[in-house]
Each structure stands twice: as C-alpha cells, then as structure tokens.
mmCIF file of C-alpha atoms and ligand atoms in Angstrom:
data_model
loop_
_atom_site.group_PDB
_atom_site.id
_atom_site.type_symbol
_atom_site.label_atom_id
_atom_site.label_comp_id
_atom_site.label_asym_id
_atom_site.label_seq_id
_atom_site.Cartn_x
_atom_site.Cartn_y
_atom_site.Cartn_z
ATOM 1 C CA UNK M 1 0.000 0.000 0.000
ATOM 2 C CA UNK M 2 1.375 3.427 -0.912
ATOM 3 C CA UNK M 3 1.895 6.235 1.630
ATOM 4 C CA UNK M 4 -0.757 8.289 -0.180
ATOM 5 C CA UNK M 5 -3.313 5.479 0.138
ATOM 6 C CA UNK M 6 -2.610 5.034 3.842
ATOM 7 C CA UNK M 7 -2.839 8.804 4.409
ATOM 8 C CA UNK M 8 -6.215 8.846 2.636
ATOM 9 C CA UNK M 9 -7.525 6.159 5.011
ATOM 10 C CA UNK M 10 -6.243 8.057 8.068
ATOM 11 C CA UNK M 11 -7.733 11.301 6.752
ATOM 12 C CA UNK M 12 -11.128 9.666 6.299
ATOM 13 C CA UNK M 13 -11.005 8.217 9.821
ATOM 14 C CA UNK M 14 -10.037 11.636 11.202
ATOM 15 C CA UNK M 15 -13.566 12.863 10.429
ATOM 16 C CA UNK M 16 -14.810 10.575 13.185
ATOM 17 C CA UNK M 17 -12.445 11.890 15.867
ATOM 18 C CA UNK M 18 -14.180 12.831 19.092
ATOM 19 C CA UNK M 19 -12.409 16.048 20.046
ATOM 20 C CA UNK M 20 -14.956 18.526 21.454
ATOM 21 C CA UNK M 21 -12.495 19.917 24.021
ATOM 22 C CA UNK M 22 -9.342 20.545 21.985
ATOM 23 C CA UNK M 23 -11.011 20.824 18.592
ATOM 24 C CA UNK M 24 -7.911 19.008 17.299
ATOM 25 C CA UNK M 25 -8.853 15.947 15.300
ATOM 26 C CA UNK M 26 -6.335 13.186 14.636
ATOM 27 C CA UNK M 27 -6.576 10.141 12.382
ATOM 28 C CA UNK M 28 -4.291 7.124 12.183
ATOM 29 C CA UNK M 29 -4.087 4.184 9.785
ATOM 30 C CA UNK M 30 -1.947 1.261 10.904
ATOM 31 C CA UNK M 31 -0.893 -1.306 8.301
ATOM 32 C CA UNK M 32 -0.219 -4.806 9.589
ATOM 33 C CA UNK M 33 2.297 -7.215 8.100
ATOM 34 C CA UNK M 34 -0.624 -9.295 6.836
ATOM 35 C CA UNK M 35 -1.967 -6.320 4.864
ATOM 36 C CA UNK M 36 -4.856 -5.298 7.090
ATOM 37 C CA UNK M 37 -5.407 -1.645 7.993
ATOM 38 C CA UNK M 38 -6.638 -0.555 11.426
ATOM 39 C CA UNK M 39 -7.839 2.993 11.872
ATOM 40 C CA UNK M 40 -7.850 5.094 15.016
ATOM 41 C CA UNK M 41 -9.089 8.513 16.074
ATOM 42 C CA UNK M 42 -8.518 10.511 19.235
ATOM 43 C CA UNK M 43 -11.290 10.033 21.764
ATOM 44 C CA UNK M 44 -11.475 12.839 24.317
ATOM 45 C CA UNK M 45 -13.275 12.970 27.633
ATOM 46 C CA UNK M 46 -14.593 15.705 29.913
ATOM 47 C CA UNK M 47 -12.123 14.303 32.425
ATOM 48 C CA UNK M 48 -9.299 15.413 30.125
ATOM 49 C CA UNK M 49 -6.683 12.935 31.258
ATOM 50 C CA UNK M 50 -8.795 10.014 30.055
ATOM 51 C CA UNK M 51 -8.319 11.062 26.433
ATOM 52 C CA UNK M 52 -6.760 8.421 24.212
ATOM 53 C CA UNK M 53 -4.730 9.354 21.134
ATOM 54 C CA UNK M 54 -5.578 8.125 17.641
ATOM 55 C CA UNK M 55 -2.412 6.056 17.313
ATOM 56 C CA UNK M 56 -3.058 4.054 20.455
ATOM 57 C CA UNK M 57 -6.671 3.430 19.477
ATOM 58 C CA UNK M 58 -5.418 1.955 16.191
ATOM 59 C CA UNK M 59 -2.898 -0.285 17.978
ATOM 60 C CA UNK M 60 -5.435 -1.508 20.508
ATOM 61 C CA UNK M 61 -7.968 -2.298 17.798
ATOM 62 C CA UNK M 62 -5.342 -4.249 15.871
ATOM 63 C CA UNK M 63 -4.183 -6.243 18.900
ATOM 64 C CA UNK M 64 -7.800 -7.005 19.749
ATOM 65 C CA UNK M 65 -8.197 -8.383 16.218
ATOM 66 C CA UNK M 66 -5.167 -10.633 16.727
ATOM 67 C CA UNK M 67 -2.513 -8.583 14.899
ATOM 68 C CA UNK M 68 0.755 -7.664 16.585
ATOM 69 C CA UNK M 69 3.156 -6.997 13.746
ATOM 70 C CA UNK M 70 2.987 -3.715 11.856
ATOM 71 C CA UNK M 71 4.907 -2.260 8.941
ATOM 72 C CA UNK M 72 3.624 1.294 8.722
ATOM 73 C CA UNK M 73 1.379 3.932 10.295
ATOM 74 C CA UNK M 74 0.048 7.100 8.676
ATOM 75 C CA UNK M 75 -1.031 10.009 10.865
ATOM 76 C CA UNK M 76 -3.160 13.000 9.874
ATOM 77 C CA UNK M 77 -4.517 15.902 11.916
ATOM 78 C CA UNK M 78 -6.754 18.906 11.602
ATOM 79 C CA UNK M 79 -4.036 21.456 12.423
ATOM 80 C CA UNK M 80 -1.496 23.024 10.123
ATOM 81 C CA UNK M 81 1.920 21.499 9.573
ATOM 82 C CA UNK M 82 3.290 18.078 10.359
ATOM 83 C CA UNK M 83 1.887 16.474 13.508
ATOM 84 C CA UNK M 84 4.172 14.005 15.237
ATOM 85 C CA UNK M 85 2.975 11.284 17.609
ATOM 86 C CA UNK M 86 3.360 11.938 21.320
ATOM 87 C CA UNK M 87 5.958 10.023 23.316
ATOM 88 C CA UNK M 88 3.368 7.732 24.896
ATOM 89 C CA UNK M 89 2.147 6.602 21.482
ATOM 90 C CA UNK M 90 5.691 6.072 20.219
ATOM 91 C CA UNK M 91 6.376 3.822 23.213
ATOM 92 C CA UNK M 92 3.195 1.809 22.554
ATOM 93 C CA UNK M 93 4.051 1.454 18.859
ATOM 94 C CA UNK M 94 7.569 0.239 19.587
ATOM 95 C CA UNK M 95 6.230 -2.482 21.894
ATOM 96 C CA UNK M 96 5.038 -4.337 18.812
ATOM 97 C CA UNK M 97 7.127 -3.085 15.892
ATOM 98 C CA UNK M 98 10.426 -1.360 16.697
ATOM 99 C CA UNK M 99 11.143 -1.124 12.958
ATOM 100 C CA UNK M 100 7.849 0.611 12.147
ATOM 101 C CA UNK M 101 7.707 3.213 9.370
ATOM 102 C CA UNK M 102 5.810 6.394 10.224
ATOM 103 C CA UNK M 103 4.183 8.598 7.602
ATOM 104 C CA UNK M 104 3.536 12.044 9.018
ATOM 105 C CA UNK M 105 1.185 14.143 6.944
ATOM 106 C CA UNK M 106 0.511 17.859 6.854
ATOM 107 C CA UNK M 107 -2.855 19.434 6.070
ATOM 108 C CA UNK M 108 -2.217 19.178 2.309
ATOM 109 C CA UNK M 109 -1.263 15.501 2.531
ATOM 110 C CA UNK M 110 2.399 16.249 1.944
ATOM 111 C CA UNK M 111 4.258 13.737 4.039
ATOM 112 C CA UNK M 112 7.535 12.865 5.702
ATOM 113 C CA UNK M 113 8.699 9.333 6.421
ATOM 114 C CA UNK M 114 10.555 8.209 9.509
ATOM 115 C CA UNK M 115 11.622 5.000 11.147
ATOM 116 C CA UNK M 116 10.370 4.626 14.710
ATOM 117 C CA UNK M 117 13.906 4.526 16.086
ATOM 118 C CA UNK M 118 14.496 8.033 14.676
ATOM 119 C CA UNK M 119 11.620 9.444 16.729
ATOM 120 C CA UNK M 120 12.183 7.274 19.816
ATOM 121 C CA UNK M 121 15.871 6.358 19.794
ATOM 122 C CA UNK M 122 16.037 5.099 23.387
ATOM 123 C CA UNK M 123 12.725 3.374 24.056
ATOM 124 C CA UNK M 124 12.088 1.973 27.480
ATOM 125 C CA UNK M 125 12.675 -1.785 27.604
ATOM 126 C CA UNK M 126 11.832 -3.857 30.659
ATOM 127 C CA UNK M 127 14.899 -5.866 31.646
ATOM 128 C CA UNK M 128 14.221 -9.340 32.954
HETATM 129 N N1 THU X 201 -3.430 13.502 20.049
HETATM 130 C C1 THU X 201 -3.416 12.353 19.319
HETATM 131 O O1 THU X 201 -4.479 11.814 18.975
HETATM 132 N N2 THU X 201 -2.222 11.825 18.958
HETATM 133 C C2 THU X 201 -1.005 12.329 19.337
HETATM 134 O O2 THU X 201 0.019 11.737 19.043
HETATM 135 C C3 THU X 201 -0.937 13.587 20.081
HETATM 136 C C4 THU X 201 -2.239 14.186 20.479
HETATM 137 C C5 THU X 201 -4.722 14.087 20.435
HETATM 138 C C6 THU X 201 -5.036 14.011 21.906
HETATM 139 C C7 THU X 201 -6.004 15.149 22.080
HETATM 140 O O3 THU X 201 -7.320 14.679 21.806
HETATM 141 C C8 THU X 201 -5.617 16.145 21.003
HETATM 142 O O4 THU X 201 -4.749 15.460 20.116
HETATM 143 C C9 THU X 201 -4.903 17.372 21.535
HETATM 144 O O5 THU X 201 -3.858 17.024 22.356
#
C-alpha cells in the first residue's frame, strides 16, 4: 500500500475523531504485516486525562483483532503542519514493531517518512 493510500484512510477516519475539548482531530491508519489496515481517532473525555490518542486506538484495535506486527502507520490531523505522535504513542508502537515506518502528513497531505527509532531512539525496555 502506498503512503498516499494510507494517508487517505487516516484522513477519512479523522472525520470521526471525538475532540470537542481541543477541537484538534487526529486520524491514524496502521498497516499490519498481513496487509490489514486498522484505523484510530482521538477520543477525548470531559475528564481530560482520560483522552486516548488516535495512534493508540489503532494499535489496541489491531491487537484485539489478533494482529501484533505492523509495517507502517500514517497520521493525519486537523491542524497546520506536520503532527508528530506523542511520546506515549511512540512507546506503545515500539512495543510491537520497533522497525515501524511512520508517515507524518501535513494538512495538504504532503508527508515525511521516519523509522520509529528516529523518533524514539532510546525506548524503554523492561529488563528481565
Ligand atoms: N493527540 C493524538 O491523537 N495523537 C497524538 O500523538 C498527540 C495528540 C490528540 C489528543 C487530544 O485529543 C488532542 O490530540 C490534543 O492534544
């Protein structure tokens, strides 16, 4: 699947974001190694700290469906410029796919590509 196709899926999902408090809508499209795409949107709450980001919603949906290996995620948002995932989402993404490719889109669907280890070079790892 091309970056443009994955961005289009994230952008479509973004319409369904629940963001009445920030007004900032985010969409994510997570491509699994088996070729399935899982979308996510940010889901806010009047108790602000309960908000969940779009990226984590996509991961949790995928894991619930039995998928734990991902090749790529596209992220779109309603603001201007490139919107990068927060640190919490990067940590959740690296739990499953440390080699993940991230496609970060701006409002015109221009995009930049990164590897997860560029954005989170020293992820937390539980030592056993
Ligand atoms: N948000 C995401 O969905 N993903 C991120 O990586 C960062 C922030 C959401 C959370 C909140 O609903 C809104 O953006 C403003 O912080």
